CSV table of C-alpha atoms and ligand atoms in Angstrom, one decimal:
chain,number,residue,atom,x,y,z
A,96,MET,CA,17.4,10.2,16.7
A,97,ASN,CA,15.2,7.4,18.2
A,98,VAL,CA,12.5,6.2,15.8
A,99,LEU,CA,9.4,4.0,16.3
A,100,VAL,CA,7.8,2.3,13.4
A,101,VAL,CA,4.1,1.2,14.0
A,102,GLY,CA,2.9,-2.0,12.3
A,103,SER,CA,3.9,-5.6,11.7
A,104,GLY,CA,3.7,-6.3,8.0
A,105,GLY,CA,6.0,-6.5,5.0
A,106,ARG,CA,5.6,-2.7,4.5
A,107,GLU,CA,6.9,-2.1,8.1
A,108,HIS,CA,9.8,-4.5,7.5
A,109,ALA,CA,10.8,-2.5,4.5
A,110,LEU,CA,10.5,0.7,6.5
A,111,CYS,CA,12.6,-0.7,9.3
A,112,TRP,CA,15.2,-2.1,6.8
A,113,SER,CA,15.4,1.3,5.1
A,114,LEU,CA,15.5,3.4,8.3
A,115,GLY,CA,17.9,0.9,10.0
A,116,ALA,CA,20.4,1.9,7.3
A,117,SER,CA,20.2,5.6,8.1
A,118,PRO,CA,23.2,7.0,10.0
A,119,LEU,CA,20.7,9.5,11.6
A,120,VAL,CA,18.9,6.8,13.4
A,121,ASP,CA,20.2,5.9,16.9
A,122,GLN,CA,17.6,3.4,18.2
A,123,LEU,CA,14.9,1.9,16.0
A,124,PHE,CA,11.8,0.3,17.6
A,125,CYS,CA,8.9,-1.4,16.0
A,126,ALA,CA,5.5,-2.0,17.6
A,127,PRO,CA,4.6,-4.8,17.4
A,128,GLY,CA,6.9,-5.9,14.5
A,129,ASN,CA,7.5,-9.5,13.4
A,130,GLY,CA,10.2,-12.2,13.1
A,131,GLY,CA,12.1,-10.4,10.3
A,132,ILE,CA,11.8,-6.9,11.6
A,133,ALA,CA,13.5,-8.1,14.8
A,134,GLU,CA,16.8,-8.2,12.8
A,135,HIS,CA,16.7,-4.4,12.3
A,136,ALA,CA,14.6,-3.0,15.2
A,137,ARG,CA,13.7,-3.8,18.8
A,138,CYS,CA,10.2,-5.2,18.6
A,139,ILE,CA,7.9,-4.2,21.4
A,140,ASP,CA,4.6,-5.9,22.1
A,141,ILE,CA,2.2,-2.9,21.9
A,142,ASP,CA,-0.8,-3.0,19.5
A,143,VAL,CA,-1.0,-0.5,16.8
A,144,MET,CA,-4.4,0.8,18.2
A,145,ASP,CA,-3.1,1.1,21.8
A,146,PHE,CA,-2.3,4.8,21.5
A,147,ASP,CA,-1.8,5.3,25.2
A,148,GLY,CA,0.7,2.4,25.3
A,149,LEU,CA,2.6,3.8,22.3
A,150,ILE,CA,2.7,7.3,23.8
A,151,GLY,CA,4.0,5.9,27.1
A,152,PHE,CA,6.7,4.0,25.3
A,153,CYS,CA,7.7,7.0,23.2
A,154,ARG,CA,8.1,9.0,26.4
A,155,SER,CA,10.1,6.3,28.2
A,156,GLU,CA,12.5,5.7,25.3
A,157,SER,CA,12.8,9.3,24.1
A,158,VAL,CA,11.3,8.5,20.7
A,159,GLU,CA,11.5,11.6,18.5
A,160,LEU,CA,9.7,10.3,15.4
A,161,VAL,CA,6.9,7.8,15.0
A,162,VAL,CA,6.4,6.4,11.5
A,163,VAL,CA,2.9,4.9,11.1
A,164,GLY,CA,2.6,2.0,8.6
A,165,PRO,CA,-1.1,0.9,8.4
A,166,GLU,CA,-4.3,2.9,7.8
A,167,ALA,CA,-6.4,1.8,10.8
A,168,PRO,CA,-4.4,3.8,13.4
A,169,LEU,CA,-4.1,6.8,11.0
A,170,VAL,CA,-7.8,6.9,10.4
A,171,ALA,CA,-8.4,6.6,14.1
A,172,GLY,CA,-6.2,9.6,14.8
A,173,ILE,CA,-2.9,8.3,16.0
A,174,VAL,CA,-1.1,11.3,14.6
A,175,ASP,CA,-3.4,13.7,16.4
A,176,ARG,CA,-2.9,11.9,19.7
A,177,MET,CA,0.9,11.9,19.2
A,178,ALA,CA,0.8,15.7,18.4
A,179,GLU,CA,-1.2,16.3,21.6
A,180,ALA,CA,1.5,14.4,23.5
A,181,GLY,CA,4.2,16.5,21.8
A,182,ILE,CA,5.5,13.6,19.7
A,183,LYS,CA,6.3,14.0,16.0
A,184,ALA,CA,4.6,11.4,13.8
A,185,PHE,CA,4.8,10.8,10.1
A,186,GLY,CA,1.4,10.4,8.5
A,187,PRO,CA,-1.9,12.3,8.0
A,188,ASN,CA,-4.0,13.3,10.9
A,189,ALA,CA,-7.5,11.8,11.2
A,190,ALA,CA,-9.2,14.6,9.2
A,191,ALA,CA,-6.7,14.0,6.3
A,192,ALA,CA,-6.7,10.2,6.6
A,193,ALA,CA,-10.5,10.3,5.7
A,194,ILE,CA,-9.3,10.3,2.2
A,195,GLU,CA,-8.9,6.5,2.7
A,196,GLY,CA,-11.2,6.1,5.7
A,197,SER,CA,-14.3,7.1,3.7
A,198,LYS,CA,-14.6,6.3,0.0
A,199,GLY,CA,-17.7,8.6,-0.1
A,200,PHE,CA,-15.6,11.5,1.2
A,201,SER,CA,-12.9,10.9,-1.4
A,202,LYS,CA,-15.4,10.6,-4.2
A,203,ASP,CA,-17.1,13.8,-3.2
A,204,LEU,CA,-13.6,15.5,-3.1
A,205,CYS,CA,-12.9,14.4,-6.6
A,206,HIS,CA,-16.3,15.5,-7.8
A,207,LYS,CA,-16.0,18.9,-6.2
A,208,TYR,CA,-12.5,19.6,-7.4
A,209,ASP,CA,-12.7,18.1,-10.8
A,210,ILE,CA,-10.3,15.3,-10.2
A,211,PRO,CA,-10.9,12.5,-12.7
A,212,THR,CA,-12.6,9.4,-11.3
A,213,ALA,CA,-15.4,7.0,-12.0
A,214,ASP,CA,-19.0,8.2,-11.9
A,215,TYR,CA,-20.6,7.2,-8.7
A,216,GLY,CA,-23.5,7.4,-6.2
A,217,ARG,CA,-23.5,7.1,-2.4
A,218,PHE,CA,-26.1,5.0,-0.6
A,219,THR,CA,-27.3,4.2,2.8
A,220,ASP,CA,-30.4,2.4,1.6
A,221,ALA,CA,-30.6,-0.9,-0.3
A,222,ASP,CA,-33.5,-0.1,-2.5
A,223,ALA,CA,-32.0,3.2,-3.7
A,224,ALA,CA,-28.7,1.3,-4.3
A,225,LYS,CA,-30.4,-1.4,-6.3
A,226,ASP,CA,-32.4,1.2,-8.4
A,227,TYR,CA,-29.1,2.8,-9.3
A,228,ILE,CA,-27.5,-0.5,-10.2
A,229,ARG,CA,-30.4,-1.5,-12.4
A,230,ALA,CA,-30.4,1.9,-14.1
A,231,ARG,CA,-26.7,1.7,-14.8
A,232,GLY,CA,-26.4,-2.0,-15.6
A,233,ALA,CA,-23.3,-4.2,-15.3
A,234,PRO,CA,-20.4,-4.4,-15.0
A,235,ILE,CA,-20.5,-2.1,-12.0
A,236,VAL,CA,-18.5,-1.7,-8.8
A,237,VAL,CA,-19.9,-1.8,-5.2
A,238,LYS,CA,-17.7,-0.5,-2.4
A,239,ALA,CA,-18.0,-0.3,1.3
A,240,ASP,CA,-17.5,3.3,2.4
A,241,GLY,CA,-15.2,2.5,5.3
A,242,LEU,CA,-12.1,0.5,6.0
A,243,ALA,CA,-12.6,-3.2,5.2
A,244,ALA,CA,-9.0,-4.5,5.0
A,245,GLY,CA,-9.0,-4.5,1.2
A,246,LYS,CA,-12.0,-6.7,1.0
A,247,GLY,CA,-14.8,-4.2,0.7
A,248,VAL,CA,-14.9,-3.9,-3.1
A,249,THR,CA,-17.0,-6.1,-5.4
A,250,VAL,CA,-16.4,-5.8,-9.1
A,251,ALA,CA,-19.8,-7.2,-10.2
A,252,ALA,CA,-20.1,-8.7,-13.7
A,253,SER,CA,-23.9,-8.8,-13.4
A,254,VAL,CA,-26.7,-6.8,-11.9
A,255,GLU,CA,-27.6,-9.8,-9.7
A,256,GLU,CA,-24.0,-10.0,-8.3
A,257,ALA,CA,-24.0,-6.3,-7.6
A,258,GLU,CA,-27.4,-6.6,-5.8
A,259,SER,CA,-26.1,-9.4,-3.7
A,260,ALA,CA,-23.1,-7.3,-2.7
A,261,VAL,CA,-25.5,-4.6,-1.6
A,262,ASP,CA,-27.5,-7.0,0.5
A,263,ALA,CA,-24.4,-8.6,2.1
A,264,ALA,CA,-22.9,-5.2,3.0
A,265,PHE,CA,-26.2,-3.9,4.6
A,266,ALA,CA,-26.5,-7.3,6.4
A,267,GLY,CA,-23.2,-6.5,8.1
A,268,GLN,CA,-20.5,-8.2,6.1
A,269,PHE,CA,-18.1,-5.4,6.7
A,270,GLY,CA,-19.7,-4.1,10.0
A,271,GLU,CA,-20.1,-0.3,10.3
A,272,ALA,CA,-17.7,0.1,7.3
A,273,GLY,CA,-20.4,-1.3,4.9
A,274,GLN,CA,-23.4,0.7,6.2
A,275,GLU,CA,-22.8,3.2,3.5
A,276,LEU,CA,-21.9,2.2,0.0
A,277,VAL,CA,-20.3,3.8,-3.0
A,278,ILE,CA,-21.5,2.4,-6.3
A,279,GLU,CA,-19.4,3.3,-9.3
A,280,GLU,CA,-18.8,3.0,-12.9
A,281,PHE,CA,-16.6,0.1,-14.0
A,282,LEU,CA,-13.3,1.4,-15.5
A,283,THR,CA,-11.2,-0.4,-18.0
A,284,GLY,CA,-7.4,0.0,-18.4
A,285,GLU,CA,-4.2,-0.9,-16.6
A,286,GLU,CA,-3.8,-0.1,-12.9
A,287,ALA,CA,-0.9,1.7,-11.4
A,288,SER,CA,0.1,2.8,-7.9
A,289,PHE,CA,1.4,6.3,-7.7
A,290,HIS,CA,2.9,7.3,-4.3
A,291,VAL,CA,3.9,10.8,-3.3
A,292,LEU,CA,5.3,12.4,-0.2
A,293,VAL,CA,3.3,15.4,0.9
A,294,ASP,CA,4.0,18.1,3.5
A,295,GLY,CA,0.6,19.7,3.5
A,296,GLU,CA,1.3,21.6,0.3
A,297,ASN,CA,4.5,20.5,-1.5
A,298,VAL,CA,4.7,17.1,-3.2
A,299,VAL,CA,7.7,14.8,-4.0
A,300,PRO,CA,6.8,11.8,-6.2
A,301,LEU,CA,8.2,8.4,-5.3
A,302,ALA,CA,9.0,5.7,-7.8
A,303,SER,CA,5.9,4.3,-9.6
A,304,ALA,CA,4.8,0.7,-8.9
A,305,GLN,CA,2.2,-1.8,-9.9
A,306,ASP,CA,0.8,-4.5,-7.7
A,307,HIS,CA,-1.1,-7.7,-8.4
A,308,LYS,CA,-4.2,-7.8,-6.2
A,309,ALA,CA,-5.8,-11.1,-7.4
A,310,ALA,CA,-4.8,-14.3,-5.6
A,311,TYR,CA,-4.0,-16.5,-8.6
A,312,ASP,CA,-1.9,-16.4,-11.8
A,313,GLY,CA,-3.4,-14.5,-14.7
A,314,ASP,CA,-4.8,-11.9,-12.2
A,315,ILE,CA,-7.8,-14.1,-11.4
A,316,GLY,CA,-9.4,-15.3,-8.2
A,317,PRO,CA,-10.3,-13.3,-5.1
A,318,ASN,CA,-8.8,-10.0,-4.3
A,319,THR,CA,-6.0,-9.9,-1.7
A,320,GLY,CA,-3.9,-7.3,0.0
A,321,GLY,CA,-1.5,-7.8,-2.9
A,322,MET,CA,0.4,-10.9,-4.1
A,323,GLY,CA,3.3,-9.1,-5.6
A,324,ALA,CA,4.5,-5.8,-7.0
A,325,TYR,CA,7.2,-4.2,-9.1
A,326,SER,CA,8.7,-0.8,-9.7
A,327,PRO,CA,8.9,1.1,-11.9
A,328,ALA,CA,5.6,0.4,-13.6
A,329,PRO,CA,6.3,0.7,-17.3
A,330,VAL,CA,2.8,2.0,-18.0
A,331,VAL,CA,3.8,5.1,-16.1
A,332,SER,CA,5.9,6.9,-18.7
A,333,ASP,CA,7.5,10.2,-17.8
A,334,ALA,CA,4.8,11.9,-19.8
A,335,LEU,CA,2.0,10.0,-17.9
A,336,ALA,CA,3.7,10.7,-14.6
A,337,ALA,CA,3.6,14.4,-15.4
A,338,GLU,CA,-0.1,14.1,-16.3
A,339,ILE,CA,-0.8,12.3,-13.1
A,340,MET,CA,0.9,15.0,-11.1
A,341,ASP,CA,-1.1,17.8,-12.9
A,342,LYS,CA,-4.5,16.2,-13.1
A,343,VAL,CA,-4.6,14.1,-9.9
A,344,VAL,CA,-1.9,14.6,-7.3
A,345,ARG,CA,-1.5,18.4,-7.2
A,346,PRO,CA,-5.3,19.0,-7.4
A,347,THR,CA,-5.9,16.5,-4.6
A,348,VAL,CA,-3.3,18.0,-2.3
A,349,ALA,CA,-4.7,21.5,-3.0
A,350,ALA,CA,-8.2,20.3,-2.4
A,351,MET,CA,-7.3,18.8,0.9
A,352,LYS,CA,-5.8,22.1,2.0
A,353,ALA,CA,-8.8,24.0,0.7
A,354,GLU,CA,-11.1,21.7,2.8
A,355,GLY,CA,-9.1,22.6,5.9
A,356,ARG,CA,-7.6,19.1,6.0
A,357,PRO,CA,-4.0,19.6,4.8
A,358,TYR,CA,-2.5,16.3,3.9
A,359,LYS,CA,0.9,15.2,5.3
A,360,GLY,CA,2.5,11.9,4.9
A,361,VAL,CA,2.6,9.5,2.0
A,362,LEU,CA,-0.4,9.6,-0.4
A,363,TYR,CA,-1.0,6.6,-2.5
A,364,CYS,CA,-3.1,7.2,-5.5
A,365,GLY,CA,-4.6,4.0,-6.9
A,366,LEU,CA,-5.2,4.8,-10.6
A,367,MET,CA,-6.8,3.2,-13.6
A,368,ILE,CA,-4.9,4.3,-16.8
A,369,CYS,CA,-7.9,4.7,-19.1
A,370,ALA,CA,-8.0,5.5,-22.8
A,371,ASP,CA,-8.9,9.1,-21.8
A,372,GLY,CA,-6.3,9.5,-19.1
A,373,PRO,CA,-5.6,8.5,-15.5
A,374,LYS,CA,-8.6,8.1,-13.1
A,375,VAL,CA,-8.6,7.7,-9.3
A,376,ILE,CA,-9.8,4.3,-8.2
A,377,GLU,CA,-9.0,4.9,-4.6
A,378,TYR,CA,-6.7,6.9,-2.3
A,379,ASN,CA,-4.7,5.4,0.5
A,380,CYS,CA,-3.3,7.4,3.3
A,381,ARG,CA,-0.1,5.2,3.7
A,382,PHE,CA,2.4,3.2,1.7
A,383,GLY,CA,1.0,0.3,-0.3
A,384,ASP,CA,2.0,-3.2,0.8
A,385,PRO,CA,3.8,-4.7,-1.1
A,386,GLU,CA,4.5,-1.6,-3.2
A,387,CYS,CA,6.5,-0.1,-0.3
A,388,GLN,CA,8.9,-3.0,-0.5
A,389,VAL,CA,9.7,-2.4,-4.2
A,390,ILE,CA,9.8,1.4,-3.8
A,391,LEU,CA,12.2,1.3,-0.9
A,392,ALA,CA,14.3,-1.3,-2.5
A,393,ARG,CA,15.0,1.3,-5.2
A,394,LEU,CA,15.5,4.3,-2.9
A,395,MET,CA,19.2,5.4,-2.9
A,396,SER,CA,18.6,8.5,-0.6
A,397,ASP,CA,18.3,8.3,3.1
A,398,LEU,CA,14.6,7.8,3.9
A,399,LEU,CA,14.6,9.5,7.3
A,400,PRO,CA,15.2,13.1,6.1
A,401,ALA,CA,12.4,12.7,3.6
A,402,LEU,CA,9.9,11.6,6.2
A,403,LEU,CA,11.0,14.4,8.5
A,404,ALA,CA,10.7,17.0,5.7
A,405,ALA,CA,7.2,15.8,5.0
A,406,THR,CA,6.3,16.0,8.7
A,407,ASP,CA,7.9,19.4,9.2
A,408,GLY,CA,6.4,21.0,6.0
A,409,VAL,CA,9.7,21.6,4.2
A,410,LEU,CA,9.5,19.3,1.2
A,411,ASP,CA,9.8,22.2,-1.3
A,412,ASN,CA,13.0,21.5,-3.4
A,413,PHE,CA,13.5,18.2,-1.7
A,414,ASP,CA,15.0,15.7,-4.0
A,415,LEU,CA,15.2,11.9,-3.8
A,416,ARG,CA,17.6,9.7,-5.7
A,417,TRP,CA,16.7,6.2,-7.0
A,418,TYR,CA,18.5,3.2,-8.3
A,419,PRO,CA,17.5,2.8,-11.9
A,420,ASP,CA,17.3,-1.0,-11.5
A,421,PRO,CA,13.8,-2.4,-11.3
A,422,ALA,CA,12.7,-4.2,-8.1
A,423,LEU,CA,10.1,-7.0,-7.9
A,424,THR,CA,8.5,-8.6,-4.9
A,425,VAL,CA,6.8,-12.0,-4.9
A,426,VAL,CA,4.5,-12.5,-1.9
A,427,MET,CA,4.5,-16.0,-0.3
A,428,ALA,CA,1.3,-16.6,1.5
A,429,ALA,CA,-0.1,-19.4,3.7
A,430,GLN,CA,-2.1,-22.1,1.7
A,431,GLY,CA,-5.7,-21.0,1.8
A,432,TYR,CA,-5.1,-17.3,1.9
A,433,PRO,CA,-7.2,-15.0,1.4
A,434,GLY,CA,-9.6,-17.6,2.9
A,435,ALA,CA,-8.8,-19.6,6.1
A,436,TYR,CA,-5.2,-20.6,6.6
A,437,GLU,CA,-3.0,-22.2,9.3
A,438,LYS,CA,-0.5,-20.4,11.5
A,439,GLY,CA,2.6,-21.8,13.0
A,440,THR,CA,4.0,-23.8,10.1
A,441,GLU,CA,7.8,-23.7,9.9
A,442,ILE,CA,9.7,-21.9,7.2
A,443,ARG,CA,13.3,-23.0,6.4
A,444,ASN,CA,16.2,-21.9,4.2
A,445,LEU,CA,15.5,-18.2,4.5
A,446,GLY,CA,19.3,-17.6,5.0
A,447,PRO,CA,20.4,-19.3,1.8
A,448,ALA,CA,17.5,-17.7,-0.2
A,449,SER,CA,18.5,-14.2,1.1
A,450,ASP,CA,22.2,-14.8,0.1
A,451,LEU,CA,21.3,-15.1,-3.6
A,452,PRO,CA,22.3,-12.1,-5.7
A,453,GLY,CA,20.0,-9.0,-5.4
A,454,ILE,CA,17.7,-10.6,-2.9
A,455,THR,CA,16.1,-9.1,0.2
A,456,ILE,CA,13.4,-11.1,2.0
A,457,PHE,CA,10.8,-8.9,3.8
A,458,HIS,CA,8.7,-10.7,6.5
A,459,ALA,CA,5.0,-9.9,6.4
A,460,GLY,CA,3.6,-12.3,9.0
A,461,THR,CA,6.2,-14.4,10.8
A,462,ARG,CA,7.3,-15.2,14.3
A,463,SER,CA,10.7,-15.9,15.5
A,464,ASP,CA,10.9,-18.5,18.3
A,465,GLY,CA,14.5,-19.3,19.0
A,466,ASN,CA,16.1,-20.4,15.8
A,467,ARG,CA,12.8,-21.2,14.1
A,468,ILE,CA,10.8,-18.9,11.8
A,469,THR,CA,7.1,-19.8,11.7
A,470,ALA,CA,4.2,-18.4,9.7
A,471,ASN,CA,2.0,-16.0,11.6
A,472,GLY,CA,-0.4,-14.5,9.0
A,473,GLY,CA,-1.9,-14.8,5.6
A,474,ARG,CA,0.7,-12.9,3.6
A,475,VAL,CA,4.0,-14.2,5.2
A,476,LEU,CA,7.0,-13.2,3.1
A,477,GLY,CA,7.9,-10.7,0.4
A,478,VAL,CA,10.8,-12.1,-1.6
A,479,THR,CA,12.3,-9.0,-3.2
A,480,ALA,CA,14.9,-8.8,-6.0
A,481,ARG,CA,16.6,-6.0,-7.9
A,482,GLY,CA,17.8,-6.7,-11.4
A,483,ALA,CA,19.0,-4.9,-14.5
A,484,THR,CA,15.5,-5.5,-16.0
A,485,VAL,CA,12.1,-6.6,-14.6
A,486,THR,CA,12.7,-9.9,-16.4
A,487,GLU,CA,16.0,-10.4,-14.4
A,488,ALA,CA,14.5,-9.2,-11.1
A,489,GLN,CA,11.6,-11.7,-11.7
A,490,ALA,CA,14.0,-14.6,-12.4
A,491,ARG,CA,16.0,-13.8,-9.3
A,492,ALA,CA,13.0,-13.5,-7.1
A,493,TYR,CA,11.6,-16.9,-8.2
A,494,ASP,CA,15.1,-18.5,-7.8
A,495,ALA,CA,15.0,-17.3,-4.2
A,496,VAL,CA,11.3,-18.4,-3.8
A,497,ASP,CA,12.4,-21.9,-4.9
A,498,VAL,CA,15.1,-22.0,-2.2
A,499,VAL,CA,12.7,-21.2,0.6
A,500,ASP,CA,11.5,-24.4,2.1
A,501,TRP,CA,7.9,-23.9,3.1
A,502,PRO,CA,5.5,-26.6,1.9
A,503,ASP,CA,2.6,-24.8,3.6
A,504,GLY,CA,3.0,-21.7,1.5
A,505,PHE,CA,2.2,-20.7,-2.1
A,506,CYS,CA,2.8,-17.8,-4.4
A,507,ARG,CA,1.8,-16.6,-7.8
A,508,ARG,CA,4.3,-17.5,-10.5
A,509,ASP,CA,3.6,-14.6,-12.8
A,510,ILE,CA,4.4,-11.4,-10.8
A,511,GLY,CA,5.5,-8.7,-13.2
A,512,TRP,CA,4.0,-10.4,-16.3
A,513,ARG,CA,2.9,-7.1,-18.0
A,514,ALA,CA,6.4,-5.5,-17.6
A,515,VAL,CA,8.1,-8.7,-18.7
A,516,ALA,CA,6.0,-8.9,-21.8
A,517,ARG,CA,6.8,-5.2,-22.5
A,518,GLU,CA,10.5,-5.9,-22.1
A,519,ALA,CA,10.1,-8.9,-24.5
A,520,ASP,CA,8.5,-6.5,-27.0
A,521,GLY,CA,11.6,-4.3,-26.7
A,522,GLN,CA,9.7,-1.4,-25.2
A,523,SER,CA,12.1,1.0,-23.5
A,524,ALA,CA,11.7,1.7,-19.8
A,525,GLU,CA,11.5,5.5,-19.9
A,526,THR,CA,9.8,5.5,-16.6
A,527,VAL,CA,10.0,6.9,-13.1
B,260,AMP,P1,-10.0,-0.5,-4.2
B,260,AMP,O1,-9.9,-1.2,-2.9
B,260,AMP,O2,-10.9,0.6,-4.3
B,260,AMP,O3,-8.6,-0.3,-4.8
B,260,AMP,O4,-10.5,-1.7,-5.2
B,260,AMP,C1,-9.9,-2.9,-5.3
B,260,AMP,C2,-9.7,-3.3,-6.7
B,260,AMP,O5,-11.0,-3.4,-7.4
B,260,AMP,C3,-8.9,-2.3,-7.5
B,260,AMP,O6,-7.5,-2.5,-7.4
B,260,AMP,C4,-9.4,-2.6,-8.9
B,260,AMP,O7,-8.8,-3.8,-9.4
B,260,AMP,C5,-10.9,-2.9,-8.7
B,260,AMP,N1,-11.7,-1.7,-8.9
B,260,AMP,C6,-12.0,-0.8,-8.0
B,260,AMP,N2,-12.8,0.2,-8.5
B,260,AMP,C7,-12.9,-0.1,-9.8
B,260,AMP,C8,-13.6,0.5,-10.9
B,260,AMP,N3,-14.3,1.6,-10.8
B,260,AMP,N4,-13.5,-0.1,-12.1
B,260,AMP,C9,-12.8,-1.2,-12.3
B,260,AMP,N5,-12.2,-1.9,-11.3
B,260,AMP,C10,-12.2,-1.3,-10.1
B,261,LIG,N1,-1.3,-3.3,-2.3
B,261,LIG,C1,-2.4,-2.6,-2.2
B,261,LIG,C2,-2.6,-1.8,-0.9
B,261,LIG,O1,-1.6,-1.7,-0.1
B,261,LIG,O2,-3.6,-1.2,-0.7
């Protein structure tokens, strides 16, 4: 079968790496891809939002399955357009992708169907938003309703900070996406990313994961798309995974069906594990990045039949097998990220770094020009290691990071610290 992956990040490299290993895949294409993806797939220069261009390509190359990586084309209806053109695409249609595309929609869904989440209000007016903030007090969280590339959330420590976030959003900081706000209760606990495959009705959980969103060591500094991740997340014990399935995942999938928006694809539940149980912080309508890298690094089964079963509505009784070894990804980003950064700087020694035991390097934003690999984005590489423990995976990943010769990049040095601390305490890894 010919398969087209849509996207150009580390997530899409992991998808291509995984699909490229499937004996069921004849030709693998990626639009637009990147310097690392080019090793597994033929990269074609079509933008992820150019649906006509993508459909034309699928027709000319007899593509039978399109796997969509990022949220923007999903929310804009790429799966609907592909369906109209008679092309099978993995991912939710636009009506279902609203679960990520509108935070107001997802909060109302939780409220209506009794799915645990933070208390909230929805606002299109600054005065009403500020009244709510003053009545609730700080800390409090201000979120743009629409897609804002992971930058639309302000966790405000003071009422003044929250009010400034309201003013900035209504002044156009996030464009249209910030013209409606969700303001919600600040939750405390440990975060976990819980991904499941969904076929409209049936659900197959994927391995648990945790990412590090803050830019700097100690989980401080500005929020990013994710500076690293690991799987499994020790906080997600088997008992907690069962509770997440019962209280969050199954009710969400049933709610989407009841709303006439049956959900197909991968559903990523961003959770806060609070003292009184798991609560939804956000839903994403796609794989997390870099969570996808660590999840797929642990997947023993062939990914393609799983994606097809979700798309075809036949996930009941579908089973996936996982390597028990943990996986950990350290993101190497361009100096300055998530602020301004340079493109075009050269990265050397990727070969020797990849040859180290247990290492796979996923490219997130690179270009290949001849024999040179250059940086072409903010998050540039995802150095991924498997190991017998998270501690070993972490040590292997940083050994490889130290071999990569890229003076213009930086990374956090503490990815996985919670899990490593748990392992040092001798806590067993009874996790999924
Ligand atoms: P989101 O894009 O909604 O996942 O939010 C980005 C980050 O902001 C999350 O990963 C959390 O670290 C933080 N956050 C979001 N909502 C809340 C909340 N209600 N309470 C505490 N932290 C939050
Ligand atoms: N790593 C967080 C995300 O993909 O949204």
